[in-house]
mmCIF file of N, CA, C and O and ligand atoms in Angstrom:
data_model
loop_
_atom_site.group_PDB
_atom_site.id
_atom_site.type_symbol
_atom_site.label_atom_id
_atom_site.label_comp_id
_atom_site.label_asym_id
_atom_site.label_seq_id
_atom_site.Cartn_x
_atom_site.Cartn_y
_atom_site.Cartn_z
ATOM 1 N N UNK A 1 -9.006 -16.478 26.943
ATOM 2 C CA UNK A 1 -7.894 -16.907 27.785
ATOM 3 C C UNK A 1 -7.012 -17.908 27.025
ATOM 4 O O UNK A 1 -7.505 -18.686 26.224
ATOM 5 N N UNK A 2 -5.725 -17.846 27.323
ATOM 6 C CA UNK A 2 -4.774 -18.762 26.703
ATOM 7 C C UNK A 2 -4.300 -19.778 27.728
ATOM 8 O O UNK A 2 -4.236 -19.489 28.925
ATOM 9 N N UNK A 3 -3.948 -20.967 27.235
ATOM 10 C CA UNK A 3 -3.529 -22.035 28.135
ATOM 11 C C UNK A 3 -2.105 -21.803 28.627
ATOM 12 O O UNK A 3 -1.215 -21.442 27.869
ATOM 13 N N UNK A 4 -1.920 -22.048 29.901
ATOM 14 C CA UNK A 4 -0.617 -21.941 30.555
ATOM 15 C C UNK A 4 0.224 -23.166 30.184
ATOM 16 O O UNK A 4 -0.297 -24.273 30.156
ATOM 17 N N UNK A 5 1.536 -22.988 29.896
ATOM 18 C CA UNK A 5 2.365 -24.145 29.563
ATOM 19 C C UNK A 5 2.662 -25.053 30.763
ATOM 20 O O UNK A 5 3.104 -26.180 30.583
ATOM 21 N N UNK A 6 2.417 -24.576 31.974
ATOM 22 C CA UNK A 6 2.660 -25.404 33.165
ATOM 23 C C UNK A 6 1.442 -26.260 33.493
ATOM 24 O O UNK A 6 1.510 -27.479 33.503
ATOM 25 N N UNK A 7 0.314 -25.615 33.779
ATOM 26 C CA UNK A 7 -0.885 -26.355 34.219
ATOM 27 C C UNK A 7 -1.810 -26.703 33.056
ATOM 28 O O UNK A 7 -2.746 -27.476 33.225
ATOM 29 N N UNK A 8 -1.558 -26.120 31.867
ATOM 30 C CA UNK A 8 -2.351 -26.369 30.668
ATOM 31 C C UNK A 8 -3.819 -26.005 30.845
ATOM 32 O O UNK A 8 -4.694 -26.569 30.204
ATOM 33 N N UNK A 9 -4.098 -25.068 31.748
ATOM 34 C CA UNK A 9 -5.448 -24.534 31.925
ATOM 35 C C UNK A 9 -5.445 -23.090 31.437
ATOM 36 O O UNK A 9 -4.391 -22.446 31.379
ATOM 37 N N UNK A 10 -6.613 -22.536 31.070
ATOM 38 C CA UNK A 10 -6.677 -21.157 30.555
ATOM 39 C C UNK A 10 -6.433 -20.124 31.652
ATOM 40 O O UNK A 10 -7.371 -19.601 32.237
ATOM 41 N N UNK A 11 -5.158 -19.817 31.892
ATOM 42 C CA UNK A 11 -4.809 -18.888 32.964
ATOM 43 C C UNK A 11 -4.129 -17.615 32.495
ATOM 44 O O UNK A 11 -3.722 -16.791 33.305
ATOM 45 N N UNK A 12 -3.973 -17.434 31.178
ATOM 46 C CA UNK A 12 -3.299 -16.254 30.631
ATOM 47 C C UNK A 12 -4.341 -15.398 29.918
ATOM 48 O O UNK A 12 -4.999 -15.870 28.986
ATOM 49 N N UNK A 13 -4.493 -14.147 30.314
ATOM 50 C CA UNK A 13 -5.534 -13.291 29.728
ATOM 51 C C UNK A 13 -5.158 -12.845 28.313
ATOM 52 O O UNK A 13 -3.981 -12.802 27.945
ATOM 53 N N UNK A 14 -6.180 -12.494 27.545
ATOM 54 C CA UNK A 14 -5.992 -12.031 26.171
ATOM 55 C C UNK A 14 -5.146 -10.759 26.142
ATOM 56 O O UNK A 14 -4.251 -10.612 25.318
ATOM 57 N N UNK A 15 -5.414 -9.837 27.066
ATOM 58 C CA UNK A 15 -4.677 -8.569 27.065
ATOM 59 C C UNK A 15 -3.189 -8.791 27.349
ATOM 60 O O UNK A 15 -2.336 -8.140 26.756
ATOM 61 N N UNK A 16 -2.862 -9.724 28.241
ATOM 62 C CA UNK A 16 -1.449 -10.006 28.503
ATOM 63 C C UNK A 16 -0.783 -10.647 27.290
ATOM 64 O O UNK A 16 0.334 -10.305 26.932
ATOM 65 N N UNK A 17 -1.478 -11.581 26.643
ATOM 66 C CA UNK A 17 -0.897 -12.253 25.476
ATOM 67 C C UNK A 17 -0.679 -11.260 24.339
ATOM 68 O O UNK A 17 0.309 -11.338 23.617
ATOM 69 N N UNK A 18 -1.579 -10.277 24.191
ATOM 70 C CA UNK A 18 -1.493 -9.309 23.098
ATOM 71 C C UNK A 18 -0.239 -8.439 23.199
ATOM 72 O O UNK A 18 0.351 -8.085 22.187
ATOM 73 N N UNK A 19 0.196 -8.100 24.398
ATOM 74 C CA UNK A 19 1.338 -7.193 24.551
ATOM 75 C C UNK A 19 2.645 -7.918 24.856
ATOM 76 O O UNK A 19 3.655 -7.295 25.137
ATOM 77 N N UNK A 20 2.645 -9.255 24.786
ATOM 78 C CA UNK A 20 3.869 -9.991 25.142
ATOM 79 C C UNK A 20 4.936 -9.868 24.060
ATOM 80 O O UNK A 20 4.651 -9.864 22.872
ATOM 81 N N UNK A 21 6.173 -9.751 24.516
ATOM 82 C CA UNK A 21 7.350 -9.744 23.649
ATOM 83 C C UNK A 21 8.401 -10.593 24.355
ATOM 84 O O UNK A 21 8.192 -10.993 25.501
ATOM 85 N N UNK A 22 9.542 -10.862 23.711
ATOM 86 C CA UNK A 22 10.520 -11.759 24.330
ATOM 87 C C UNK A 22 11.023 -11.315 25.706
ATOM 88 O O UNK A 22 11.406 -12.142 26.516
ATOM 89 N N UNK A 23 11.010 -10.029 26.002
ATOM 90 C CA UNK A 23 11.492 -9.575 27.300
ATOM 91 C C UNK A 23 10.449 -9.592 28.397
ATOM 92 O O UNK A 23 10.776 -9.397 29.562
ATOM 93 N N UNK A 24 9.198 -9.836 28.044
ATOM 94 C CA UNK A 24 8.138 -9.747 29.046
ATOM 95 C C UNK A 24 7.804 -11.118 29.631
ATOM 96 O O UNK A 24 8.094 -12.145 29.037
ATOM 97 N N UNK A 25 7.193 -11.096 30.800
ATOM 98 C CA UNK A 25 6.778 -12.310 31.497
ATOM 99 C C UNK A 25 5.319 -12.157 31.889
ATOM 100 O O UNK A 25 4.846 -11.042 32.091
ATOM 101 N N UNK A 26 4.606 -13.265 32.004
ATOM 102 C CA UNK A 26 3.210 -13.222 32.425
ATOM 103 C C UNK A 26 2.988 -14.322 33.463
ATOM 104 O O UNK A 26 3.557 -15.405 33.370
ATOM 105 N N UNK A 27 2.197 -13.990 34.491
ATOM 106 C CA UNK A 27 1.904 -14.942 35.556
ATOM 107 C C UNK A 27 0.555 -15.600 35.294
ATOM 108 O O UNK A 27 -0.432 -14.917 35.034
ATOM 109 N N UNK A 28 0.504 -16.911 35.391
ATOM 110 C CA UNK A 28 -0.729 -17.668 35.193
ATOM 111 C C UNK A 28 -1.688 -17.367 36.345
ATOM 112 O O UNK A 28 -1.297 -17.412 37.510
ATOM 113 N N UNK A 29 -2.951 -17.052 35.993
ATOM 114 C CA UNK A 29 -3.945 -16.736 37.019
ATOM 115 C C UNK A 29 -4.443 -17.991 37.729
ATOM 116 O O UNK A 29 -5.078 -17.904 38.770
ATOM 117 N N UNK A 30 -4.129 -19.161 37.179
ATOM 118 C CA UNK A 30 -4.588 -20.411 37.778
ATOM 119 C C UNK A 30 -3.544 -20.997 38.730
ATOM 120 O O UNK A 30 -3.847 -21.301 39.877
ATOM 121 N N UNK A 31 -2.296 -21.150 38.244
ATOM 122 C CA UNK A 31 -1.285 -21.825 39.066
ATOM 123 C C UNK A 31 -0.200 -20.876 39.574
ATOM 124 O O UNK A 31 0.591 -21.266 40.437
ATOM 125 N N UNK A 32 -0.099 -19.654 39.043
ATOM 126 C CA UNK A 32 0.885 -18.692 39.533
ATOM 127 C C UNK A 32 2.269 -18.824 38.930
ATOM 128 O O UNK A 32 3.174 -18.074 39.289
ATOM 129 N N UNK A 33 2.460 -19.774 38.009
ATOM 130 C CA UNK A 33 3.770 -19.926 37.364
ATOM 131 C C UNK A 33 3.971 -18.822 36.326
ATOM 132 O O UNK A 33 3.011 -18.236 35.822
ATOM 133 N N UNK A 34 5.232 -18.535 36.006
ATOM 134 C CA UNK A 34 5.565 -17.443 35.090
ATOM 135 C C UNK A 34 5.932 -18.012 33.718
ATOM 136 O O UNK A 34 6.738 -18.939 33.622
ATOM 137 N N UNK A 35 5.333 -17.429 32.671
ATOM 138 C CA UNK A 35 5.567 -17.864 31.299
ATOM 139 C C UNK A 35 6.153 -16.723 30.483
ATOM 140 O O UNK A 35 6.103 -15.572 30.882
ATOM 141 N N UNK A 36 6.670 -17.067 29.324
ATOM 142 C CA UNK A 36 7.242 -16.078 28.406
ATOM 143 C C UNK A 36 7.008 -16.555 26.982
ATOM 144 O O UNK A 36 6.479 -17.648 26.778
ATOM 145 N N UNK A 37 7.395 -15.732 25.988
ATOM 146 C CA UNK A 37 7.418 -16.191 24.596
ATOM 147 C C UNK A 37 8.880 -16.282 24.172
ATOM 148 O O UNK A 37 9.713 -15.496 24.620
ATOM 149 N N UNK A 38 9.183 -17.260 23.307
ATOM 150 C CA UNK A 38 10.577 -17.412 22.881
ATOM 151 C C UNK A 38 10.894 -16.373 21.814
ATOM 152 O O UNK A 38 10.058 -16.065 20.955
ATOM 153 N N UNK A 39 12.101 -15.834 21.863
ATOM 154 C CA UNK A 39 12.505 -14.784 20.930
ATOM 155 C C UNK A 39 12.488 -15.252 19.473
ATOM 156 O O UNK A 39 11.962 -14.542 18.611
ATOM 157 N N UNK A 40 13.030 -16.435 19.121
ATOM 158 C CA UNK A 40 13.007 -16.839 17.711
ATOM 159 C C UNK A 40 11.588 -16.978 17.165
ATOM 160 O O UNK A 40 11.308 -16.546 16.038
ATOM 161 N N UNK A 41 10.683 -17.559 17.932
ATOM 162 C CA UNK A 41 9.296 -17.723 17.463
ATOM 163 C C UNK A 41 8.621 -16.367 17.302
ATOM 164 O O UNK A 41 7.920 -16.118 16.316
ATOM 165 N N UNK A 42 8.841 -15.469 18.249
ATOM 166 C CA UNK A 42 8.220 -14.133 18.192
ATOM 167 C C UNK A 42 8.756 -13.345 17.000
ATOM 168 O O UNK A 42 7.999 -12.722 16.261
ATOM 169 N N UNK A 43 10.074 -13.391 16.788
ATOM 170 C CA UNK A 43 10.673 -12.658 15.672
ATOM 171 C C UNK A 43 10.178 -13.200 14.332
ATOM 172 O O UNK A 43 9.938 -12.434 13.392
ATOM 173 N N UNK A 44 10.023 -14.511 14.238
ATOM 174 C CA UNK A 44 9.489 -15.113 13.015
ATOM 175 C C UNK A 44 8.082 -14.603 12.740
ATOM 176 O O UNK A 44 7.729 -14.288 11.602
ATOM 177 N N UNK A 45 7.278 -14.495 13.795
ATOM 178 C CA UNK A 45 5.879 -14.105 13.616
ATOM 179 C C UNK A 45 5.709 -12.608 13.335
ATOM 180 O O UNK A 45 4.699 -12.216 12.764
ATOM 181 N N UNK A 46 6.637 -11.756 13.747
ATOM 182 C CA UNK A 46 6.501 -10.331 13.423
ATOM 183 C C UNK A 46 7.184 -9.979 12.106
ATOM 184 O O UNK A 46 7.039 -8.864 11.612
ATOM 185 N N UNK A 47 7.925 -10.920 11.522
ATOM 186 C CA UNK A 47 8.762 -10.616 10.366
ATOM 187 C C UNK A 47 7.965 -10.063 9.181
ATOM 188 O O UNK A 47 8.326 -9.023 8.616
ATOM 189 N N UNK A 48 6.870 -10.713 8.810
ATOM 190 C CA UNK A 48 6.114 -10.291 7.642
ATOM 191 C C UNK A 48 5.548 -8.881 7.830
ATOM 192 O O UNK A 48 5.631 -8.037 6.932
ATOM 193 N N UNK A 49 4.998 -8.611 9.004
ATOM 194 C CA UNK A 49 4.466 -7.278 9.276
ATOM 195 C C UNK A 49 5.555 -6.219 9.257
ATOM 196 O O UNK A 49 5.354 -5.107 8.751
ATOM 197 N N UNK A 50 6.731 -6.560 9.788
ATOM 198 C CA UNK A 50 7.841 -5.609 9.806
ATOM 199 C C UNK A 50 8.318 -5.294 8.392
ATOM 200 O O UNK A 50 8.621 -4.132 8.074
ATOM 201 N N UNK A 51 8.369 -6.315 7.542
ATOM 202 C CA UNK A 51 8.770 -6.102 6.152
ATOM 203 C C UNK A 51 7.779 -5.192 5.443
ATOM 204 O O UNK A 51 8.166 -4.281 4.688
ATOM 205 N N UNK A 52 6.478 -5.412 5.703
ATOM 206 C CA UNK A 52 5.455 -4.562 5.078
ATOM 207 C C UNK A 52 5.603 -3.109 5.537
ATOM 208 O O UNK A 52 5.499 -2.179 4.731
ATOM 209 N N UNK A 53 5.843 -2.897 6.837
ATOM 210 C CA UNK A 53 5.999 -1.528 7.335
ATOM 211 C C UNK A 53 7.241 -0.866 6.748
ATOM 212 O O UNK A 53 7.214 0.309 6.374
ATOM 213 N N UNK A 54 8.347 -1.618 6.675
ATOM 214 C CA UNK A 54 9.564 -1.060 6.088
ATOM 215 C C UNK A 54 9.354 -0.734 4.609
ATOM 216 O O UNK A 54 9.817 0.312 4.128
ATOM 217 N N UNK A 55 8.655 -1.604 3.897
ATOM 218 C CA UNK A 55 8.411 -1.377 2.474
ATOM 219 C C UNK A 55 7.596 -0.112 2.252
ATOM 220 O O UNK A 55 7.748 0.556 1.219
ATOM 221 N N UNK A 56 6.755 0.238 3.222
ATOM 222 C CA UNK A 56 5.913 1.431 3.057
ATOM 223 C C UNK A 56 6.749 2.714 2.968
ATOM 224 O O UNK A 56 6.292 3.714 2.425
ATOM 225 N N UNK A 57 7.975 2.688 3.474
ATOM 226 C CA UNK A 57 8.838 3.869 3.396
ATOM 227 C C UNK A 57 9.431 4.079 2.007
ATOM 228 O O UNK A 57 9.958 5.139 1.713
ATOM 229 N N UNK A 58 9.358 3.044 1.174
ATOM 230 C CA UNK A 58 10.047 3.113 -0.122
ATOM 231 C C UNK A 58 9.099 3.164 -1.310
ATOM 232 O O UNK A 58 9.522 2.984 -2.434
ATOM 233 N N UNK A 59 7.808 3.376 -1.074
ATOM 234 C CA UNK A 59 6.862 3.500 -2.190
ATOM 235 C C UNK A 59 6.408 4.958 -2.295
ATOM 236 O O UNK A 59 6.389 5.690 -1.304
ATOM 237 N N UNK A 60 6.057 5.363 -3.503
ATOM 238 C CA UNK A 60 5.651 6.753 -3.738
ATOM 239 C C UNK A 60 4.154 6.965 -3.541
ATOM 240 O O UNK A 60 3.730 8.025 -3.122
ATOM 241 N N UNK A 61 3.356 5.947 -3.846
ATOM 242 C CA UNK A 61 1.904 6.077 -3.753
ATOM 243 C C UNK A 61 1.454 6.178 -2.293
ATOM 244 O O UNK A 61 1.800 5.322 -1.463
ATOM 245 N N UNK A 62 0.683 7.229 -1.993
ATOM 246 C CA UNK A 62 0.196 7.394 -0.608
ATOM 247 C C UNK A 62 -0.756 6.275 -0.218
ATOM 248 O O UNK A 62 -0.773 5.853 0.931
ATOM 249 N N UNK A 63 -1.558 5.795 -1.169
ATOM 250 C CA UNK A 63 -2.502 4.717 -0.870
ATOM 251 C C UNK A 63 -1.767 3.428 -0.522
ATOM 252 O O UNK A 63 -2.072 2.774 0.491
ATOM 253 N N UNK A 64 -0.789 3.069 -1.340
ATOM 254 C CA UNK A 64 -0.028 1.840 -1.072
ATOM 255 C C UNK A 64 0.771 1.993 0.218
ATOM 256 O O UNK A 64 0.894 1.056 1.012
ATOM 257 N N UNK A 65 1.292 3.198 0.451
ATOM 258 C CA UNK A 65 2.029 3.470 1.698
ATOM 259 C C UNK A 65 1.117 3.240 2.905
ATOM 260 O O UNK A 65 1.516 2.620 3.899
ATOM 261 N N UNK A 66 -0.136 3.721 2.817
ATOM 262 C CA UNK A 66 -1.098 3.553 3.905
ATOM 263 C C UNK A 66 -1.452 2.085 4.106
ATOM 264 O O UNK A 66 -1.501 1.594 5.241
ATOM 265 N N UNK A 67 -1.678 1.371 3.000
ATOM 266 C CA UNK A 67 -2.039 -0.050 3.098
ATOM 267 C C UNK A 67 -0.901 -0.858 3.696
ATOM 268 O O UNK A 67 -1.104 -1.668 4.607
ATOM 269 N N UNK A 68 0.324 -0.631 3.208
ATOM 270 C CA UNK A 68 1.472 -1.387 3.719
ATOM 271 C C UNK A 68 1.764 -1.043 5.187
ATOM 272 O O UNK A 68 2.028 -1.917 6.009
ATOM 273 N N UNK A 69 1.690 0.242 5.513
ATOM 274 C CA UNK A 69 2.006 0.667 6.885
ATOM 275 C C UNK A 69 0.991 0.172 7.889
ATOM 276 O O UNK A 69 1.355 -0.436 8.898
ATOM 277 N N UNK A 70 -0.293 0.396 7.608
ATOM 278 C CA UNK A 70 -1.317 -0.021 8.562
ATOM 279 C C UNK A 70 -1.489 -1.539 8.562
ATOM 280 O O UNK A 70 -1.651 -2.156 9.621
ATOM 281 N N UNK A 71 -1.423 -2.152 7.381
ATOM 282 C CA UNK A 71 -1.520 -3.612 7.328
ATOM 283 C C UNK A 71 -0.348 -4.274 8.041
ATOM 284 O O UNK A 71 -0.520 -5.266 8.746
ATOM 285 N N UNK A 72 0.836 -3.727 7.871
ATOM 286 C CA UNK A 72 2.008 -4.273 8.551
ATOM 287 C C UNK A 72 1.910 -4.150 10.056
ATOM 288 O O UNK A 72 2.257 -5.074 10.794
ATOM 289 N N UNK A 73 1.389 -3.014 10.523
ATOM 290 C CA UNK A 73 1.225 -2.828 11.965
ATOM 291 C C UNK A 73 0.249 -3.848 12.538
ATOM 292 O O UNK A 73 0.516 -4.472 13.569
ATOM 293 N N UNK A 74 -0.878 -4.014 11.853
ATOM 294 C CA UNK A 74 -1.886 -4.981 12.323
ATOM 295 C C UNK A 74 -1.297 -6.391 12.334
ATOM 296 O O UNK A 74 -1.489 -7.160 13.281
ATOM 297 N N UNK A 75 -0.536 -6.741 11.287
ATOM 298 C CA UNK A 75 0.056 -8.082 11.241
ATOM 299 C C UNK A 75 1.118 -8.261 12.317
ATOM 300 O O UNK A 75 1.255 -9.352 12.880
ATOM 301 N N UNK A 76 1.866 -7.195 12.626
ATOM 302 C CA UNK A 76 2.866 -7.298 13.703
ATOM 303 C C UNK A 76 2.204 -7.521 15.058
ATOM 304 O O UNK A 76 2.818 -8.065 15.966
ATOM 305 N N UNK A 77 0.968 -7.059 15.228
ATOM 306 C CA UNK A 77 0.255 -7.286 16.482
ATOM 307 C C UNK A 77 -0.445 -8.646 16.486
ATOM 308 O O UNK A 77 -0.382 -9.378 17.472
ATOM 309 N N UNK A 78 -1.117 -8.977 15.389
ATOM 310 C CA UNK A 78 -1.975 -10.164 15.373
ATOM 311 C C UNK A 78 -1.215 -11.482 15.215
ATOM 312 O O UNK A 78 -1.558 -12.461 15.865
ATOM 313 N N UNK A 79 -0.205 -11.530 14.335
ATOM 314 C CA UNK A 79 0.458 -12.816 14.082
ATOM 315 C C UNK A 79 1.130 -13.375 15.337
ATOM 316 O O UNK A 79 0.946 -14.548 15.657
ATOM 317 N N UNK A 80 1.894 -12.563 16.111
ATOM 318 C CA UNK A 80 2.441 -13.120 17.357
ATOM 319 C C UNK A 80 1.345 -13.477 18.356
ATOM 320 O O UNK A 80 1.455 -14.468 19.073
ATOM 321 N N UNK A 81 0.285 -12.656 18.396
ATOM 322 C CA UNK A 81 -0.821 -12.932 19.318
ATOM 323 C C UNK A 81 -1.433 -14.296 19.028
ATOM 324 O O UNK A 81 -1.726 -15.070 19.949
ATOM 325 N N UNK A 82 -1.591 -14.620 17.749
ATOM 326 C CA UNK A 82 -2.250 -15.861 17.375
ATOM 327 C C UNK A 82 -1.277 -17.046 17.391
ATOM 328 O O UNK A 82 -1.605 -18.116 17.906
ATOM 329 N N UNK A 83 -0.075 -16.857 16.857
ATOM 330 C CA UNK A 83 0.783 -18.010 16.571
ATOM 331 C C UNK A 83 1.941 -18.231 17.536
ATOM 332 O O UNK A 83 2.424 -19.348 17.655
ATOM 333 N N UNK A 84 2.457 -17.195 18.204
ATOM 334 C CA UNK A 84 3.613 -17.406 19.071
ATOM 335 C C UNK A 84 3.192 -18.134 20.335
ATOM 336 O O UNK A 84 2.361 -17.637 21.097
ATOM 337 N N UNK A 85 3.730 -19.325 20.587
ATOM 338 C CA UNK A 85 3.306 -20.075 21.772
ATOM 339 C C UNK A 85 3.947 -19.539 23.047
ATOM 340 O O UNK A 85 5.041 -18.971 23.027
ATOM 341 N N UNK A 86 3.251 -19.738 24.153
ATOM 342 C CA UNK A 86 3.821 -19.432 25.459
ATOM 343 C C UNK A 86 4.715 -20.594 25.861
ATOM 344 O O UNK A 86 4.443 -21.743 25.546
ATOM 345 N N UNK A 87 5.812 -20.291 26.545
ATOM 346 C CA UNK A 87 6.679 -21.366 27.007
ATOM 347 C C UNK A 87 7.103 -21.102 28.450
ATOM 348 O O UNK A 87 6.941 -20.013 28.974
ATOM 349 N N UNK A 88 7.644 -22.146 29.056
ATOM 350 C CA UNK A 88 8.034 -22.069 30.462
ATOM 351 C C UNK A 88 9.301 -21.238 30.613
ATOM 352 O O UNK A 88 10.171 -21.258 29.757
ATOM 353 N N UNK A 89 9.408 -20.510 31.727
ATOM 354 C CA UNK A 89 10.636 -19.818 32.065
ATOM 355 C C UNK A 89 11.523 -20.834 32.767
ATOM 356 O O UNK A 89 11.184 -21.304 33.842
ATOM 357 N N UNK A 90 12.635 -21.198 32.155
ATOM 358 C CA UNK A 90 13.464 -22.267 32.737
ATOM 359 C C UNK A 90 14.486 -21.727 33.708
ATOM 360 O O UNK A 90 14.801 -20.587 33.722
HETATM 361 ZN ZN1 ZN B 101 -0.835 -22.285 34.989
#
Protein backbone atom coordinates (compact mmCIF):
# COMPACT_ATOMS: atom_id res chain seq x y z
CA UNK A 1 0.00 0.00 0.00
CA UNK A 2 1.08 3.56 -0.71
CA UNK A 3 0.56 6.53 1.57
CA UNK A 4 -2.21 8.97 0.72
CA UNK A 5 -1.09 12.63 0.38
CA UNK A 6 -4.11 13.77 2.43
CA UNK A 7 -4.22 11.49 5.48
CA UNK A 8 -0.65 10.12 5.07
CA UNK A 9 -1.90 6.60 5.84
CA UNK A 10 -1.47 3.58 3.50
CA UNK A 11 -4.73 3.91 1.59
CA UNK A 12 -3.62 3.51 -2.05
CA UNK A 13 -3.33 -0.07 -3.36
CA UNK A 14 -0.32 -1.34 -5.30
CA UNK A 15 -2.46 -2.23 -8.33
CA UNK A 16 -3.88 1.31 -8.54
CA UNK A 17 -0.44 2.90 -8.21
CA UNK A 18 0.97 0.60 -10.93
CA UNK A 19 -1.52 1.76 -13.59
CA UNK A 20 -1.61 5.46 -12.68
CA UNK A 21 -0.86 8.09 -15.32
CA UNK A 22 -1.39 11.87 -15.32
CA UNK A 23 -5.01 11.55 -16.47
CA UNK A 24 -6.04 9.00 -13.87
CA UNK A 25 -7.31 9.49 -10.33
CA UNK A 26 -7.31 7.16 -7.33
CA UNK A 27 -9.49 7.24 -4.21
CA UNK A 28 -7.87 6.65 -0.82
CA UNK A 29 -9.34 3.58 0.90
CA UNK A 30 -8.80 5.21 4.29
CA UNK A 31 -10.11 8.79 3.98
CA UNK A 32 -11.88 8.77 0.57
CA UNK A 33 -9.93 11.73 -0.86
CA UNK A 34 -8.87 11.64 -4.52
CA UNK A 35 -5.20 11.70 -5.53
CA UNK A 36 -3.32 11.89 -8.82
CA UNK A 37 0.25 11.91 -10.16
CA UNK A 38 1.72 15.10 -11.59
CA UNK A 39 2.41 15.06 -15.33
CA UNK A 40 5.98 16.50 -15.18
CA UNK A 41 7.10 13.97 -12.54
CA UNK A 42 5.47 11.06 -14.39
CA UNK A 43 6.97 12.08 -17.75
CA UNK A 44 10.41 12.40 -16.17
CA UNK A 45 10.13 8.90 -14.71
CA UNK A 46 9.03 7.22 -17.97
CA UNK A 47 11.61 9.08 -20.08
CA UNK A 48 14.49 6.60 -19.80
CA UNK A 49 12.29 3.60 -20.59
CA UNK A 50 10.72 5.41 -23.54
CA UNK A 51 14.14 6.27 -24.96
CA UNK A 52 15.21 2.63 -24.66
CA UNK A 53 12.06 1.43 -26.46
CA UNK A 54 12.50 4.00 -29.23
CA UNK A 55 16.17 3.07 -29.61
CA UNK A 56 15.16 -0.56 -30.14
CA UNK A 57 13.60 0.43 -33.49
CA UNK A 58 16.93 1.68 -34.81
CA UNK A 59 19.27 -1.24 -34.06
CA UNK A 60 19.90 -4.18 -36.38
CA UNK A 61 20.74 -6.85 -33.79
CA UNK A 62 17.66 -8.84 -32.74
CA UNK A 63 19.18 -9.51 -29.31
CA UNK A 64 19.87 -5.84 -28.59
CA UNK A 65 16.43 -4.97 -29.99
CA UNK A 66 14.85 -7.46 -27.55
CA UNK A 67 16.88 -6.18 -24.59
CA UNK A 68 16.14 -2.52 -25.31
CA UNK A 69 12.45 -3.11 -26.06
CA UNK A 70 11.64 -5.34 -23.11
CA UNK A 71 13.95 -3.50 -20.71
CA UNK A 72 12.43 -0.18 -21.75
CA UNK A 73 8.92 -1.48 -21.21
CA UNK A 74 9.76 -2.76 -17.73
CA UNK A 75 11.43 0.56 -16.85
CA UNK A 76 8.42 2.52 -18.14
CA UNK A 77 6.24 0.53 -15.73
CA UNK A 78 8.54 0.31 -12.71
CA UNK A 79 10.18 3.76 -12.51
CA UNK A 80 6.88 5.72 -12.24
CA UNK A 81 5.52 3.05 -9.88
CA UNK A 82 8.49 3.48 -7.56
CA UNK A 83 9.42 7.15 -7.90
CA UNK A 84 6.42 9.23 -9.06
CA UNK A 85 4.78 10.66 -5.93
CA UNK A 86 1.05 10.89 -5.42
CA UNK A 87 -0.27 14.41 -5.00
CA UNK A 88 -3.50 16.10 -4.02
CA UNK A 89 -6.13 17.00 -6.60
CA UNK A 90 -6.46 20.75 -6.09
ZN1 LIG B 1 -6.22 9.22 2.65
